[in-house]
Each structure stands twice: as structure tokens, then as C-alpha cells.
Amino acid sequence: GSHYVPMWTGTTTLGDSRIFQDPTGVGVGTTTPGAAFDVNGAINAATSFNLAGKPFAFGKLSTLNVFLGFSGNSTMTGLGNTANGPEALYSNTTGASNTATGTAALFLNTTGSNNTATGPGALELNTTGSDNTATGASALQYNTTGNFNTAEGWKALIANTNGYSNTAQGENALGENTTGALNTAQGAYALPANTTGYENTGIGEATLLYNTTGSYNTALGYFAGPDSAHTGLFYATAIGAEAVVSQSNAIVLGGPY
């Protein structure tokens, strides 16, 4: 028929193949191609679908790995990984059960497992850290070997390297933490300057704002915590908006006046 690419149907006879061609494009299973190549039906690829010569979508059912949008790599042996976004999970080797969504999410991860990174740069430099959850651009970006951390919000726990069991919720919460552990920060800029302090709890925007190395401190309420002259207190508690505590083993209730 007209516009069908011919095929040999016998030793000396030609017939129509399933390939249809007109000025618009080439169609398989369709006589009205809407693009340069249009297929009406399932497409099977043994390895991957490429875009501009680069793997755009690929995976292996045997390893339960699925990669979309120029993510992942074809050599990893870790099981149960999912990545979506350019260079997400790009370096993974044996790490398992990781989920990376966003440009460069979990980019350097090699053997870390059970990590979830959502957002560009989330857990980008993680290598062997496991059981981390990062939601938001640059959340836990510099974490390398830290485990059991949860960061939600832009730059939450961004500087953490090997601190563990920290929970940060809010923009830049625990943003400068490096090796501090077991801290809880809830609210934008909660515990933002903490570096090595541990077992601190700050609930409210800018709580424990000036704490850097102090530990076992608790602050509840906007801007509650020690002032800039007392950055390393221990067992200090401030409750109330703008409540200021200035010595260790002390409790302050109420505002600054």
C-alpha cells in the first residue's frame, strides 16, 4: 500500500511491512505519525533508552534498580535503588535501598544504604552514610559517613559530615552541625550554629541560635536560648519567646524582660 516500507513476502514478491512513512515521520503500528518516529504499542529495550546518546531511562529487574533522567550508572551491584534526576546516585556501587530524586542527589554515594534524598544536592556528598533522610535543596549535602539523620528544609544539616541521629526541620536548621549528634531542631534557623554540641533540643524559629559546642540544652519558643556570649552551656533550659539563659544547669521561664 501507499507509504508502507516494502518487505519481501516471498522469493520474488514484495508486500507491506509494518513500517509506515510519510512526510511527517515514520510510524510503527500507526498510519498517522505525529513525530519523526511514532510507535503505537509497547517498546522493548534490552538495556536502556538513550537521549542524545546518553542513557535516559534504564534499570534491571534482577537487581530491582530503576533510573530515570540521566541518573544512576550501569555498573552498580547494589539492590533496590531508585534515582530520578541528572547524576542522582551517579557513583553508587554496592549501596542498597536508596532513593534519590533531584539533580546530584546522593551523587557520591558508594556503599551507603537505606538513604532517601529529595531535592537538588540533597545528601550529595554522602559516601557510606546510611539510614539518612534529606528533603529539600542541599539538605544534608555535605554528609559523608553520618547515619540516622533526618533533615527537612533548605540547607537543613547541610554541613553535617559524620554526626549521627540528628533531626532538623526548617530552613538552615542545624545548618553548621558537623559532628554533633542526637540533636533535635525544629523551626527555621533552629540550632543553626551548632557544630559539635550534642543532645540539644530547640523547638521554634531561631531557638538555641548561638549554641556552638554546648550540649544537653533545651529551648522552647522563638529565639529562646543562650545569648551570643554563652555559646557552650550545658544543661541549660530556656522556655518562652526570647527567653535568655546565661549559665549552665539553669532554667529560665518567660521573655527577656
Short mmCIF file of C-alpha atoms in Angstrom, two decimals:
data_model
loop_
_atom_site.label_atom_id
_atom_site.label_comp_id
_atom_site.label_asym_id
_atom_site.label_seq_id
_atom_site.Cartn_x
_atom_site.Cartn_y
_atom_site.Cartn_z
CA GLY A 1 0.00 0.00 0.00
CA SER A 2 0.93 3.64 -0.28
CA HIS A 3 3.57 4.91 2.16
CA TYR A 4 4.39 1.48 3.62
CA VAL A 5 8.02 0.40 3.53
CA PRO A 6 8.09 -2.77 1.42
CA MET A 7 9.33 -6.13 2.63
CA TRP A 8 9.91 -9.45 0.92
CA THR A 9 6.94 -11.73 1.42
CA GLY A 10 8.26 -14.41 -0.88
CA THR A 11 11.22 -15.25 -3.05
CA THR A 12 10.12 -12.86 -5.77
CA THR A 13 7.25 -10.92 -4.21
CA LEU A 14 7.06 -7.75 -2.16
CA GLY A 15 4.43 -6.71 0.34
CA ASP A 16 3.82 -4.12 3.00
CA SER A 17 5.86 -4.12 6.20
CA ARG A 18 4.55 -2.68 9.48
CA ILE A 19 6.62 0.46 8.92
CA PHE A 20 4.68 3.41 7.56
CA GLN A 21 6.37 6.56 6.29
CA ASP A 22 5.02 9.91 5.15
CA PRO A 23 6.41 13.48 5.15
CA THR A 24 5.61 13.82 8.87
CA GLY A 25 7.62 10.85 10.04
CA VAL A 26 7.86 7.10 10.44
CA GLY A 27 5.12 5.13 12.16
CA VAL A 28 5.03 1.61 13.54
CA GLY A 29 1.51 0.42 14.21
CA THR A 30 0.11 3.76 13.09
CA THR A 31 -0.56 5.46 9.76
CA THR A 32 -0.67 8.92 11.31
CA PRO A 33 2.77 9.51 12.87
CA GLY A 34 2.84 12.65 14.96
CA ALA A 35 6.63 12.83 15.30
CA ALA A 36 9.77 11.82 13.43
CA PHE A 37 9.26 8.33 14.91
CA ASP A 38 5.90 7.28 16.34
CA VAL A 39 5.09 3.86 17.76
CA ASN A 40 1.62 2.63 18.66
CA GLY A 41 2.35 -0.26 21.02
CA ALA A 42 4.85 -1.49 23.58
CA ILE A 43 8.57 -0.88 23.06
CA ASN A 44 11.16 -3.26 24.44
CA ALA A 45 14.77 -2.29 25.13
CA ALA A 46 17.36 -4.77 26.35
CA THR A 47 19.37 -2.19 28.30
CA SER A 48 18.25 1.44 28.14
CA PHE A 49 16.54 4.26 26.31
CA ASN A 50 19.03 6.93 25.28
CA LEU A 51 18.62 10.65 24.77
CA ALA A 52 21.31 12.44 22.76
CA GLY A 53 23.43 9.31 23.08
CA LYS A 54 23.24 9.14 26.88
CA PRO A 55 21.18 6.63 28.92
CA PHE A 56 18.00 8.43 29.92
CA ALA A 57 16.00 5.53 31.34
CA PHE A 58 17.31 2.12 32.31
CA GLY A 59 17.31 -0.49 35.03
CA LYS A 60 17.41 -4.17 35.84
CA LEU A 61 14.55 -6.22 37.19
CA SER A 62 17.07 -8.70 38.62
CA THR A 63 18.58 -6.01 40.87
CA LEU A 64 15.36 -4.01 41.34
CA ASN A 65 17.17 -0.83 40.25
CA VAL A 66 15.34 1.89 38.30
CA PHE A 67 16.99 5.05 36.92
CA LEU A 68 15.42 7.96 35.06
CA GLY A 69 16.63 11.31 33.78
CA PHE A 70 20.38 10.64 33.34
CA SER A 71 20.72 9.20 36.83
CA GLY A 72 22.47 6.14 38.27
CA ASN A 73 25.03 4.01 36.49
CA SER A 74 25.01 0.67 34.71
CA THR A 75 27.70 -1.00 36.82
CA MET A 76 26.28 -0.83 40.35
CA THR A 77 25.51 -4.11 42.05
CA GLY A 78 23.54 -2.71 44.98
CA LEU A 79 19.92 -3.78 45.07
CA GLY A 80 16.67 -1.88 45.19
CA ASN A 81 17.86 1.61 44.24
CA THR A 82 15.72 4.27 42.58
CA ALA A 83 17.01 7.53 41.11
CA ASN A 84 15.42 10.34 39.13
CA GLY A 85 17.36 13.43 38.06
CA PRO A 86 20.70 14.21 36.40
CA GLU A 87 23.59 12.48 38.22
CA ALA A 88 21.44 11.30 41.10
CA LEU A 89 23.05 8.19 42.66
CA TYR A 90 25.68 8.54 39.97
CA SER A 91 28.57 6.92 41.89
CA ASN A 92 26.73 4.17 43.73
CA THR A 93 28.42 0.76 43.74
CA THR A 94 27.01 -1.65 46.34
CA GLY A 95 24.72 0.67 48.28
CA ALA A 96 21.19 -0.70 48.51
CA SER A 97 17.64 0.55 49.00
CA ASN A 98 18.49 4.18 48.26
CA THR A 99 16.06 6.66 46.73
CA ALA A 100 17.41 9.83 45.12
CA THR A 101 15.23 12.47 43.46
CA GLY A 102 16.74 15.69 42.14
CA THR A 103 19.92 16.83 40.42
CA ALA A 104 23.01 15.31 42.09
CA ALA A 105 21.02 13.85 44.97
CA LEU A 106 23.20 11.17 46.62
CA PHE A 107 25.74 11.88 43.85
CA LEU A 108 28.82 10.44 45.62
CA ASN A 109 27.12 7.63 47.48
CA THR A 110 29.02 4.38 47.01
CA THR A 111 28.10 1.87 49.72
CA GLY A 112 25.63 3.78 51.89
CA SER A 113 22.21 2.15 52.12
CA ASN A 114 18.64 2.98 53.10
CA ASN A 115 19.06 6.68 52.31
CA THR A 116 16.32 8.91 50.91
CA ALA A 117 17.31 12.19 49.26
CA THR A 118 14.74 14.53 47.70
CA GLY A 119 15.87 17.82 46.22
CA PRO A 120 18.86 19.07 44.22
CA GLY A 121 22.08 18.44 46.12
CA ALA A 122 20.38 16.53 48.92
CA LEU A 123 22.90 14.13 50.51
CA GLU A 124 25.12 14.96 47.52
CA LEU A 125 28.47 14.09 49.12
CA ASN A 126 27.31 11.10 51.13
CA THR A 127 29.58 8.12 50.57
CA THR A 128 28.99 5.42 53.18
CA GLY A 129 26.42 7.01 55.50
CA SER A 130 23.22 5.01 55.87
CA ASP A 131 19.65 5.43 57.07
CA ASN A 132 19.57 9.17 56.35
CA THR A 133 16.58 11.14 55.09
CA ALA A 134 17.08 14.51 53.41
CA THR A 135 14.22 16.54 51.97
CA GLY A 136 14.95 19.93 50.45
CA ALA A 137 17.62 21.51 48.30
CA SER A 138 21.10 20.95 49.82
CA ALA A 139 19.70 19.14 52.85
CA LEU A 140 22.49 17.04 54.42
CA GLN A 141 24.56 18.00 51.37
CA TYR A 142 28.00 17.50 52.96
CA ASN A 143 27.18 14.42 54.97
CA THR A 144 29.70 11.72 54.21
CA THR A 145 29.56 8.97 56.84
CA GLY A 146 26.89 10.15 59.27
CA ASN A 147 23.98 7.81 59.94
CA PHE A 148 20.36 8.04 61.10
CA ASN A 149 19.98 11.76 60.34
CA THR A 150 16.75 13.41 59.23
CA ALA A 151 16.82 16.82 57.55
CA GLU A 152 13.83 18.64 56.11
CA GLY A 153 14.17 22.09 54.62
CA TRP A 154 16.62 24.10 52.52
CA LYS A 155 20.17 23.63 53.84
CA ALA A 156 18.98 21.71 56.87
CA LEU A 157 22.01 19.88 58.32
CA ILE A 158 23.92 20.98 55.21
CA ALA A 159 27.37 20.91 56.86
CA ASN A 160 26.95 17.65 58.75
CA THR A 161 29.77 15.23 57.96
CA ASN A 162 29.61 12.30 60.37
CA GLY A 163 27.22 13.50 63.05
CA TYR A 164 24.50 10.95 63.69
CA SER A 165 20.89 10.68 64.84
CA ASN A 166 20.17 14.39 64.32
CA THR A 167 16.75 15.69 63.36
CA ALA A 168 16.46 19.09 61.68
CA GLN A 169 13.25 20.57 60.34
CA GLY A 170 13.21 24.04 58.84
CA GLU A 171 15.41 26.25 56.69
CA ASN A 172 19.07 26.00 57.78
CA ALA A 173 18.13 24.11 60.93
CA LEU A 174 21.34 22.64 62.39
CA GLY A 175 22.98 24.14 59.32
CA GLU A 176 26.53 24.29 60.70
CA ASN A 177 26.45 20.98 62.55
CA THR A 178 29.42 18.81 61.60
CA THR A 179 29.92 16.03 64.15
CA GLY A 180 27.28 16.87 66.74
CA ALA A 181 24.87 14.04 67.45
CA LEU A 182 21.41 13.35 68.85
CA ASN A 183 20.24 16.94 68.35
CA THR A 184 16.69 17.97 67.54
CA ALA A 185 16.00 21.30 65.84
CA GLN A 186 12.52 22.25 64.70
CA GLY A 187 11.95 25.62 63.10
CA ALA A 188 13.77 27.84 60.64
CA TYR A 189 17.31 28.57 61.85
CA ALA A 190 16.90 26.42 64.94
CA LEU A 191 20.36 25.47 66.27
CA PRO A 192 21.96 26.93 63.11
CA ALA A 193 25.44 27.49 64.62
CA ASN A 194 25.79 24.20 66.48
CA THR A 195 28.91 22.36 65.34
CA THR A 196 29.86 19.63 67.81
CA GLY A 197 27.26 20.01 70.56
CA TYR A 198 25.06 17.02 71.20
CA GLU A 199 21.70 16.09 72.71
CA ASN A 200 20.30 19.60 72.32
CA THR A 201 16.63 20.30 71.64
CA GLY A 202 15.42 23.53 70.07
CA ILE A 203 11.78 23.98 69.09
CA GLY A 204 10.81 27.26 67.49
CA GLU A 205 12.34 29.64 64.99
CA ALA A 206 15.93 30.62 65.85
CA THR A 207 15.99 28.62 69.09
CA LEU A 208 19.47 27.98 70.51
CA LEU A 209 20.66 30.38 67.83
CA TYR A 210 24.12 30.97 69.33
CA ASN A 211 24.88 27.49 70.66
CA THR A 212 28.00 26.02 69.05
CA THR A 213 29.56 23.38 71.32
CA GLY A 214 27.14 23.25 74.24
CA SER A 215 25.22 20.06 74.99
CA TYR A 216 22.09 18.85 76.80
CA ASN A 217 20.40 22.23 76.29
CA THR A 218 16.68 22.78 75.73
CA ALA A 219 14.96 25.82 74.24
CA LEU A 220 11.27 26.27 73.50
CA GLY A 221 9.92 29.42 71.85
CA TYR A 222 11.06 31.96 69.29
CA PHE A 223 14.72 32.96 69.77
CA ALA A 224 14.91 31.17 73.13
CA GLY A 225 18.34 30.06 74.34
CA PRO A 226 21.71 31.46 75.45
CA ASP A 227 22.95 34.80 74.16
CA SER A 228 25.99 35.34 71.94
CA ALA A 229 28.32 35.50 74.96
CA HIS A 230 27.41 31.98 76.11
CA THR A 231 27.84 29.53 73.25
CA GLY A 232 28.93 26.42 75.13
CA LEU A 233 26.50 25.92 78.01
CA PHE A 234 25.45 22.55 79.38
CA TYR A 235 22.07 21.51 80.78
CA ALA A 236 20.62 25.00 80.25
CA THR A 237 16.90 25.43 79.60
CA ALA A 238 15.08 28.46 78.18
CA ILE A 239 11.28 28.40 77.81
CA GLY A 240 9.36 31.27 76.26
CA ALA A 241 9.76 33.60 73.32
CA GLU A 242 13.15 35.32 73.52
CA ALA A 243 13.91 33.72 76.89
CA VAL A 244 17.67 34.03 77.58
CA VAL A 245 19.67 31.65 79.73
CA SER A 246 23.25 32.61 80.58
CA GLN A 247 24.66 29.79 82.69
CA SER A 248 24.79 26.01 82.72
CA ASN A 249 22.43 23.94 84.87
CA ALA A 250 19.89 26.79 84.88
CA ILE A 251 16.26 27.24 83.85
CA VAL A 252 14.72 30.48 82.58
CA LEU A 253 10.98 30.88 82.09
CA GLY A 254 9.41 33.79 80.23
CA GLY A 255 10.63 36.51 77.94
CA PRO A 256 13.71 38.71 78.16
CA TYR A 257 12.13 41.41 80.35
#
